[in-house]
């Protein structure tokens, strides 16, 4: 009796072992886990239209920037970023919003870095559209990756694959000078041109030279800038005080008449006189629309805040021109918002 019971138990035990063996027979190699999305190239860097969802995974890890610091301004461009984020992958919703057909992921040891172009952008110097523009690079641990456009349209998103925690910066070169923005911290580097970010401007100035049969009228705002299209960068230790003005004539001048700027305009500040940059300024018939956008520039100390501009008309090209006795106008420059 005892022997039969033992034999039965042994058979049952064998049955269990056989069932367990069948359940684990030929499982095959496990292999690496499937990626959570299409792997992006390790050198990927592009500014894309759109942005992630306001309530999605990326939104939960955003780091906001100080809008006064996270911007670069140059002669021909201006761009501001308002937040960044890092993630291992973009879910289907965020990926779709950024133009990817499927979810995307960073390769091992990498992360997807996003930087968002702000809706409110700083002002520029209103340089003509056909003027040579700037070039931009994303610096990843010091290595450049070219980007399309130095100043993307507002509310676009820079997407890049970078080594986790690597230094990332935006470097924009414009008219021979490079300025850099740290995209991890949102802080400008020491190569920033300070006057772009702490500008000074004044109210509109009006000068009238009346009498003598060749009356002139000039009006426009005065501001301090580090660069102009005609003069380039201001000399070391100086800035340009620029009148962006119309310069019109009432009568008495031939069609192609011009004014000698250096002899005709002087800025007086702090007991010193600063002549205008040398150039011939075209004179326009009074009442026409062609007289705007004439730049009259003075190389002055960047600390100038008050003074006087004097007009003493001298022709550069004007047969038989007659001018009035001249005029002057005082100015005050105050801090402005970039």
PDB file of N, CA and C in Angstrom, residues 160-237:
ATOM      1  N   UNK A 160      16.992  69.077 -31.302  1.00  0.00           N
ATOM      2  CA  UNK A 160      18.330  68.540 -31.555  1.00  0.00           C
ATOM      3  C   UNK A 160      18.561  67.307 -30.701  1.00  0.00           C
ATOM      4  N   UNK A 161      19.351  66.386 -31.220  1.00  0.00           N
ATOM      5  CA  UNK A 161      19.804  65.231 -30.445  1.00  0.00           C
ATOM      6  C   UNK A 161      21.215  65.533 -29.964  1.00  0.00           C
ATOM      7  N   UNK A 162      21.433  65.443 -28.664  1.00  0.00           N
ATOM      8  CA  UNK A 162      22.711  65.825 -28.066  1.00  0.00           C
ATOM      9  C   UNK A 162      23.094  64.803 -27.005  1.00  0.00           C
ATOM     10  N   UNK A 163      24.393  64.697 -26.685  1.00  0.00           N
ATOM     11  CA  UNK A 163      24.780  63.849 -25.551  1.00  0.00           C
ATOM     12  C   UNK A 163      24.140  64.373 -24.265  1.00  0.00           C
ATOM     13  N   UNK A 164      23.723  63.477 -23.416  1.00  0.00           N
ATOM     14  CA  UNK A 164      23.039  63.888 -22.197  1.00  0.00           C
ATOM     15  C   UNK A 164      23.921  64.834 -21.373  1.00  0.00           C
ATOM     16  N   UNK A 165      23.356  66.014 -21.054  1.00  0.00           N
ATOM     17  CA  UNK A 165      24.048  66.991 -20.228  1.00  0.00           C
ATOM     18  C   UNK A 165      25.124  67.788 -20.924  1.00  0.00           C
ATOM     19  N   UNK A 166      25.337  67.592 -22.232  1.00  0.00           N
ATOM     20  CA  UNK A 166      26.400  68.312 -22.946  1.00  0.00           C
ATOM     21  C   UNK A 166      26.096  69.797 -23.034  1.00  0.00           C
ATOM     22  N   UNK A 167      27.124  70.659 -22.997  1.00  0.00           N
ATOM     23  CA  UNK A 167      26.898  72.096 -23.194  1.00  0.00           C
ATOM     24  C   UNK A 167      26.288  72.361 -24.567  1.00  0.00           C
ATOM     25  N   UNK A 168      25.286  73.262 -24.604  1.00  0.00           N
ATOM     26  CA  UNK A 168      24.609  73.598 -25.851  1.00  0.00           C
ATOM     27  C   UNK A 168      24.498  75.115 -25.935  1.00  0.00           C
ATOM     28  N   UNK A 169      24.853  75.679 -27.073  1.00  0.00           N
ATOM     29  CA  UNK A 169      24.775  77.125 -27.254  1.00  0.00           C
ATOM     30  C   UNK A 169      24.350  77.442 -28.675  1.00  0.00           C
ATOM     31  N   UNK A 170      23.733  78.605 -28.836  1.00  0.00           N
ATOM     32  CA  UNK A 170      23.404  79.151 -30.146  1.00  0.00           C
ATOM     33  C   UNK A 170      24.431  80.230 -30.454  1.00  0.00           C
ATOM     34  N   UNK A 171      25.136  80.102 -31.569  1.00  0.00           N
ATOM     35  CA  UNK A 171      26.140  81.089 -31.983  1.00  0.00           C
ATOM     36  C   UNK A 171      25.721  81.693 -33.310  1.00  0.00           C
ATOM     37  N   UNK A 172      25.536  83.018 -33.327  1.00  0.00           N
ATOM     38  CA  UNK A 172      25.106  83.703 -34.547  1.00  0.00           C
ATOM     39  C   UNK A 172      26.198  84.687 -34.960  1.00  0.00           C
ATOM     40  N   UNK A 173      26.632  84.565 -36.205  1.00  0.00           N
ATOM     41  CA  UNK A 173      27.661  85.449 -36.747  1.00  0.00           C
ATOM     42  C   UNK A 173      27.009  86.412 -37.728  1.00  0.00           C
ATOM     43  N   UNK A 174      27.212  87.707 -37.487  1.00  0.00           N
ATOM     44  CA  UNK A 174      26.574  88.743 -38.300  1.00  0.00           C
ATOM     45  C   UNK A 174      27.558  89.880 -38.514  1.00  0.00           C
ATOM     46  N   UNK A 175      27.815  90.202 -39.763  1.00  0.00           N
ATOM     47  CA  UNK A 175      28.721  91.302 -40.113  1.00  0.00           C
ATOM     48  C   UNK A 175      30.077  91.149 -39.417  1.00  0.00           C
ATOM     49  N   UNK A 176      30.567  89.908 -39.370  1.00  0.00           N
ATOM     50  CA  UNK A 176      31.910  89.652 -38.859  1.00  0.00           C
ATOM     51  C   UNK A 176      32.017  89.462 -37.358  1.00  0.00           C
ATOM     52  N   UNK A 177      30.913  89.561 -36.619  1.00  0.00           N
ATOM     53  CA  UNK A 177      30.960  89.367 -35.162  1.00  0.00           C
ATOM     54  C   UNK A 177      30.011  88.250 -34.746  1.00  0.00           C
ATOM     55  N   UNK A 178      30.470  87.408 -33.826  1.00  0.00           N
ATOM     56  CA  UNK A 178      29.669  86.302 -33.330  1.00  0.00           C
ATOM     57  C   UNK A 178      29.207  86.590 -31.910  1.00  0.00           C
ATOM     58  N   UNK A 179      27.917  86.330 -31.651  1.00  0.00           N
ATOM     59  CA  UNK A 179      27.361  86.420 -30.307  1.00  0.00           C
ATOM     60  C   UNK A 179      26.763  85.055 -29.949  1.00  0.00           C
ATOM     61  N   UNK A 180      26.849  84.707 -28.665  1.00  0.00           N
ATOM     62  CA  UNK A 180      26.522  83.353 -28.239  1.00  0.00           C
ATOM     63  C   UNK A 180      25.518  83.363 -27.096  1.00  0.00           C
ATOM     64  N   UNK A 181      24.528  82.458 -27.182  1.00  0.00           N
ATOM     65  CA  UNK A 181      23.529  82.287 -26.132  1.00  0.00           C
ATOM     66  C   UNK A 181      23.610  80.858 -25.605  1.00  0.00           C
ATOM     67  N   UNK A 182      23.833  80.715 -24.294  1.00  0.00           N
ATOM     68  CA  UNK A 182      23.859  79.394 -23.665  1.00  0.00           C
ATOM     69  C   UNK A 182      22.426  78.883 -23.564  1.00  0.00           C
ATOM     70  N   UNK A 183      22.106  77.807 -24.277  1.00  0.00           N
ATOM     71  CA  UNK A 183      20.738  77.308 -24.290  1.00  0.00           C
ATOM     72  C   UNK A 183      20.427  76.400 -23.099  1.00  0.00           C
ATOM     73  N   UNK A 184      21.400  76.080 -22.300  1.00  0.00           N
ATOM     74  CA  UNK A 184      21.121  75.374 -21.046  1.00  0.00           C
ATOM     75  C   UNK A 184      20.665  76.349 -19.955  1.00  0.00           C
ATOM     76  N   UNK A 185      21.277  77.537 -19.946  1.00  0.00           N
ATOM     77  CA  UNK A 185      20.989  78.503 -18.879  1.00  0.00           C
ATOM     78  C   UNK A 185      20.160  79.693 -19.344  1.00  0.00           C
ATOM     79  N   UNK A 186      20.116  79.943 -20.671  1.00  0.00           N
ATOM     80  CA  UNK A 186      19.421  81.123 -21.180  1.00  0.00           C
ATOM     81  C   UNK A 186      20.196  82.408 -20.964  1.00  0.00           C
ATOM     82  N   UNK A 187      21.518  82.334 -20.806  1.00  0.00           N
ATOM     83  CA  UNK A 187      22.343  83.512 -20.561  1.00  0.00           C
ATOM     84  C   UNK A 187      23.241  83.797 -21.763  1.00  0.00           C
ATOM     85  N   UNK A 188      23.388  85.087 -22.087  1.00  0.00           N
ATOM     86  CA  UNK A 188      24.315  85.480 -23.144  1.00  0.00           C
ATOM     87  C   UNK A 188      25.756  85.352 -22.657  1.00  0.00           C
ATOM     88  N   UNK A 189      26.655  85.111 -23.618  1.00  0.00           N
ATOM     89  CA  UNK A 189      28.072  85.017 -23.297  1.00  0.00           C
ATOM     90  C   UNK A 189      28.713  86.403 -23.289  1.00  0.00           C
ATOM     91  N   UNK A 190      30.007  86.437 -22.966  1.00  0.00           N
ATOM     92  CA  UNK A 190      30.733  87.708 -22.886  1.00  0.00           C
ATOM     93  C   UNK A 190      30.916  88.366 -24.246  1.00  0.00           C
ATOM     94  N   UNK A 191      30.616  87.659 -25.342  1.00  0.00           N
ATOM     95  CA  UNK A 191      30.766  88.257 -26.668  1.00  0.00           C
ATOM     96  C   UNK A 191      29.557  89.098 -27.078  1.00  0.00           C
ATOM     97  N   UNK A 192      28.570  89.259 -26.189  1.00  0.00           N
ATOM     98  CA  UNK A 192      27.380  90.061 -26.503  1.00  0.00           C
ATOM     99  C   UNK A 192      27.760  91.526 -26.720  1.00  0.00           C
ATOM    100  N   UNK A 193      27.117  92.167 -27.690  1.00  0.00           N
ATOM    101  CA  UNK A 193      27.315  93.606 -27.959  1.00  0.00           C
ATOM    102  C   UNK A 193      26.303  94.357 -27.100  1.00  0.00           C
ATOM    103  N   UNK A 194      26.778  94.954 -26.006  1.00  0.00           N
ATOM    104  CA  UNK A 194      25.890  95.440 -24.945  1.00  0.00           C
ATOM    105  C   UNK A 194      24.842  96.439 -25.419  1.00  0.00           C
ATOM    106  N   UNK A 195      25.186  97.304 -26.352  1.00  0.00           N
ATOM    107  CA  UNK A 195      24.261  98.362 -26.751  1.00  0.00           C
ATOM    108  C   UNK A 195      23.017  97.821 -27.459  1.00  0.00           C
ATOM    109  N   UNK A 196      23.103  96.620 -28.005  1.00  0.00           N
ATOM    110  CA  UNK A 196      21.906  96.010 -28.581  1.00  0.00           C
ATOM    111  C   UNK A 196      20.873  95.677 -27.500  1.00  0.00           C
ATOM    112  N   UNK A 197      21.355  95.351 -26.300  1.00  0.00           N
ATOM    113  CA  UNK A 197      20.463  94.865 -25.241  1.00  0.00           C
ATOM    114  C   UNK A 197      20.107  95.944 -24.225  1.00  0.00           C
ATOM    115  N   UNK A 198      20.847  97.044 -24.251  1.00  0.00           N
ATOM    116  CA  UNK A 198      20.552  98.187 -23.391  1.00  0.00           C
ATOM    117  C   UNK A 198      20.561  99.444 -24.255  1.00  0.00           C
ATOM    118  N   UNK A 199      19.572  99.562 -25.149  1.00  0.00           N
ATOM    119  CA  UNK A 199      19.559 100.681 -26.097  1.00  0.00           C
ATOM    120  C   UNK A 199      19.083 101.977 -25.462  1.00  0.00           C
ATOM    121  N   UNK A 200      19.429 103.071 -26.113  1.00  0.00           N
ATOM    122  CA  UNK A 200      18.974 104.394 -25.700  1.00  0.00           C
ATOM    123  C   UNK A 200      18.403 105.105 -26.915  1.00  0.00           C
ATOM    124  N   UNK A 201      17.293 105.792 -26.711  1.00  0.00           N
ATOM    125  CA  UNK A 201      16.624 106.477 -27.815  1.00  0.00           C
ATOM    126  C   UNK A 201      15.973 107.752 -27.308  1.00  0.00           C
ATOM    127  N   UNK A 202      15.703 108.674 -28.233  1.00  0.00           N
ATOM    128  CA  UNK A 202      15.071 109.944 -27.871  1.00  0.00           C
ATOM    129  C   UNK A 202      13.859 110.226 -28.729  1.00  0.00           C
ATOM    130  N   UNK A 203      13.161 111.280 -28.379  1.00  0.00           N
ATOM    131  CA  UNK A 203      12.002 111.691 -29.163  1.00  0.00           C
ATOM    132  C   UNK A 203      12.451 112.233 -30.517  1.00  0.00           C
ATOM    133  N   UNK A 204      11.495 112.442 -31.381  1.00  0.00           N
ATOM    134  CA  UNK A 204      11.797 112.945 -32.717  1.00  0.00           C
ATOM    135  C   UNK A 204      12.363 114.361 -32.654  1.00  0.00           C
ATOM    136  N   UNK A 205      13.386 114.565 -33.473  1.00  0.00           N
ATOM    137  CA  UNK A 205      14.032 115.876 -33.580  1.00  0.00           C
ATOM    138  C   UNK A 205      13.580 116.539 -34.881  1.00  0.00           C
ATOM    139  N   UNK A 206      13.383 117.851 -34.821  1.00  0.00           N
ATOM    140  CA  UNK A 206      13.059 118.594 -36.043  1.00  0.00           C
ATOM    141  C   UNK A 206      14.012 119.765 -36.176  1.00  0.00           C
ATOM    142  N   UNK A 207      14.588 119.904 -37.369  1.00  0.00           N
ATOM    143  CA  UNK A 207      15.472 121.012 -37.692  1.00  0.00           C
ATOM    144  C   UNK A 207      14.965 121.683 -38.966  1.00  0.00           C
ATOM    145  N   UNK A 208      14.906 123.028 -38.930  1.00  0.00           N
ATOM    146  CA  UNK A 208      14.463 123.781 -40.095  1.00  0.00           C
ATOM    147  C   UNK A 208      15.471 124.887 -40.398  1.00  0.00           C
ATOM    148  N   UNK A 209      15.934 124.881 -41.638  1.00  0.00           N
ATOM    149  CA  UNK A 209      16.793 125.960 -42.120  1.00  0.00           C
ATOM    150  C   UNK A 209      15.952 126.804 -43.082  1.00  0.00           C
ATOM    151  N   UNK A 210      15.563 127.963 -42.604  1.00  0.00           N
ATOM    152  CA  UNK A 210      14.562 128.758 -43.331  1.00  0.00           C
ATOM    153  C   UNK A 210      15.186 130.068 -43.800  1.00  0.00           C
ATOM    154  N   UNK A 211      14.887 130.443 -45.051  1.00  0.00           N
ATOM    155  CA  UNK A 211      15.386 131.693 -45.597  1.00  0.00           C
ATOM    156  C   UNK A 211      16.408 131.429 -46.687  1.00  0.00           C
ATOM    157  N   UNK A 212      16.653 132.466 -47.478  1.00  0.00           N
ATOM    158  CA  UNK A 212      17.658 132.349 -48.526  1.00  0.00           C
ATOM    159  C   UNK A 212      17.166 131.669 -49.784  1.00  0.00           C
ATOM    160  N   UNK A 213      15.912 131.300 -49.835  1.00  0.00           N
ATOM    161  CA  UNK A 213      15.372 130.716 -51.048  1.00  0.00           C
ATOM    162  C   UNK A 213      15.553 129.213 -51.161  1.00  0.00           C
ATOM    163  N   UNK A 214      16.246 128.588 -50.206  1.00  0.00           N
ATOM    164  CA  UNK A 214      16.463 127.141 -50.278  1.00  0.00           C
ATOM    165  C   UNK A 214      16.169 126.505 -48.940  1.00  0.00           C
ATOM    166  N   UNK A 215      14.956 126.598 -48.490  1.00  0.00           N
ATOM    167  CA  UNK A 215      14.603 126.127 -47.148  1.00  0.00           C
ATOM    168  C   UNK A 215      14.692 124.597 -47.037  1.00  0.00           C
ATOM    169  N   UNK A 216      15.189 124.123 -45.861  1.00  0.00           N
ATOM    170  CA  UNK A 216      15.309 122.696 -45.586  1.00  0.00           C
ATOM    171  C   UNK A 216      14.484 122.344 -44.360  1.00  0.00           C
ATOM    172  N   UNK A 217      13.985 121.100 -44.317  1.00  0.00           N
ATOM    173  CA  UNK A 217      13.314 120.593 -43.125  1.00  0.00           C
ATOM    174  C   UNK A 217      13.789 119.160 -42.896  1.00  0.00           C
ATOM    175  N   UNK A 218      14.098 118.877 -41.648  1.00  0.00           N
ATOM    176  CA  UNK A 218      14.605 117.557 -41.259  1.00  0.00           C
ATOM    177  C   UNK A 218      13.868 117.116 -40.017  1.00  0.00           C
ATOM    178  N   UNK A 219      13.410 115.862 -39.978  1.00  0.00           N
ATOM    179  CA  UNK A 219      12.803 115.362 -38.748  1.00  0.00           C
ATOM    180  C   UNK A 219      12.964 113.850 -38.664  1.00  0.00           C
ATOM    181  N   UNK A 220      13.179 113.370 -37.430  1.00  0.00           N
ATOM    182  CA  UNK A 220      13.337 111.940 -37.193  1.00  0.00           C
ATOM    183  C   UNK A 220      13.849 111.684 -35.801  1.00  0.00           C
ATOM    184  N   UNK A 221      13.760 110.433 -35.313  1.00  0.00           N
ATOM    185  CA  UNK A 221      14.226 110.084 -33.965  1.00  0.00           C
ATOM    186  C   UNK A 221      15.739 109.865 -33.922  1.00  0.00           C
ATOM    187  N   UNK A 222      16.301 110.064 -32.744  1.00  0.00           N
ATOM    188  CA  UNK A 222      17.730 109.842 -32.513  1.00  0.00           C
ATOM    189  C   UNK A 222      17.885 108.631 -31.597  1.00  0.00           C
ATOM    190  N   UNK A 223      18.857 107.786 -31.882  1.00  0.00           N
ATOM    191  CA  UNK A 223      19.124 106.628 -31.028  1.00  0.00           C
ATOM    192  C   UNK A 223      20.599 106.272 -31.082  1.00  0.00           C
ATOM    193  N   UNK A 224      21.054 105.539 -30.081  1.00  0.00           N
ATOM    194  CA  UNK A 224      22.425 105.040 -30.039  1.00  0.00           C
ATOM    195  C   UNK A 224      22.444 103.607 -30.554  1.00  0.00           C
ATOM    196  N   UNK A 225      23.339 103.319 -31.485  1.00  0.00           N
ATOM    197  CA  UNK A 225      23.474 101.973 -32.033  1.00  0.00           C
ATOM    198  C   UNK A 225      24.966 101.643 -32.175  1.00  0.00           C
ATOM    199  N   UNK A 226      25.302 100.339 -32.166  1.00  0.00           N
ATOM    200  CA  UNK A 226      26.718  99.973 -32.315  1.00  0.00           C
ATOM    201  C   UNK A 226      27.163  99.789 -33.759  1.00  0.00           C
ATOM    202  N   UNK A 227      26.197  99.844 -34.709  1.00  0.00           N
ATOM    203  CA  UNK A 227      26.510  99.513 -36.107  1.00  0.00           C
ATOM    204  C   UNK A 227      25.507 100.197 -37.019  1.00  0.00           C
ATOM    205  N   UNK A 228      25.950 100.599 -38.215  1.00  0.00           N
ATOM    206  CA  UNK A 228      25.029 101.093 -39.236  1.00  0.00           C
ATOM    207  C   UNK A 228      25.389 100.444 -40.567  1.00  0.00           C
ATOM    208  N   UNK A 229      24.439 100.357 -41.503  1.00  0.00           N
ATOM    209  CA  UNK A 229      24.737  99.733 -42.795  1.00  0.00           C
ATOM    210  C   UNK A 229      25.845 100.435 -43.575  1.00  0.00           C
ATOM    211  N   UNK A 230      25.949 101.749 -43.442  1.00  0.00           N
ATOM    212  CA  UNK A 230      26.950 102.493 -44.203  1.00  0.00           C
ATOM    213  C   UNK A 230      28.295 102.589 -43.500  1.00  0.00           C
ATOM    214  N   UNK A 231      28.288 102.610 -42.169  1.00  0.00           N
ATOM    215  CA  UNK A 231      29.526 102.842 -41.424  1.00  0.00           C
ATOM    216  C   UNK A 231      30.101 101.585 -40.784  1.00  0.00           C
ATOM    217  N   UNK A 232      29.329 100.492 -40.774  1.00  0.00           N
ATOM    218  CA  UNK A 232      29.804  99.288 -40.113  1.00  0.00           C
ATOM    219  C   UNK A 232      29.768  99.444 -38.604  1.00  0.00           C
ATOM    220  N   UNK A 233      30.702  98.773 -37.922  1.00  0.00           N
ATOM    221  CA  UNK A 233      30.753  98.831 -36.463  1.00  0.00           C
ATOM    222  C   UNK A 233      31.373 100.143 -35.995  1.00  0.00           C
ATOM    223  N   UNK A 234      30.867 100.684 -34.913  1.00  0.00           N
ATOM    224  CA  UNK A 234      31.429 101.905 -34.336  1.00  0.00           C
ATOM    225  C   UNK A 234      32.862 101.645 -33.877  1.00  0.00           C
ATOM    226  N   UNK A 235      33.723 102.663 -33.921  1.00  0.00           N
ATOM    227  CA  UNK A 235      35.093 102.479 -33.437  1.00  0.00           C
ATOM    228  C   UNK A 235      35.102 102.014 -31.987  1.00  0.00           C
ATOM    229  N   UNK A 236      36.177 101.374 -31.593  1.00  0.00           N
ATOM    230  CA  UNK A 236      36.303 100.868 -30.225  1.00  0.00           C
ATOM    231  C   UNK A 236      36.075 101.993 -29.218  1.00  0.00           C
ATOM    232  N   UNK A 237      35.235 101.739 -28.219  1.00  0.00           N
ATOM    233  CA  UNK A 237      34.951 102.735 -27.195  1.00  0.00           C
ATOM    234  C   UNK A 237      33.946 103.781 -27.602  1.00  0.00           C
TER     235      UNK A 237
END
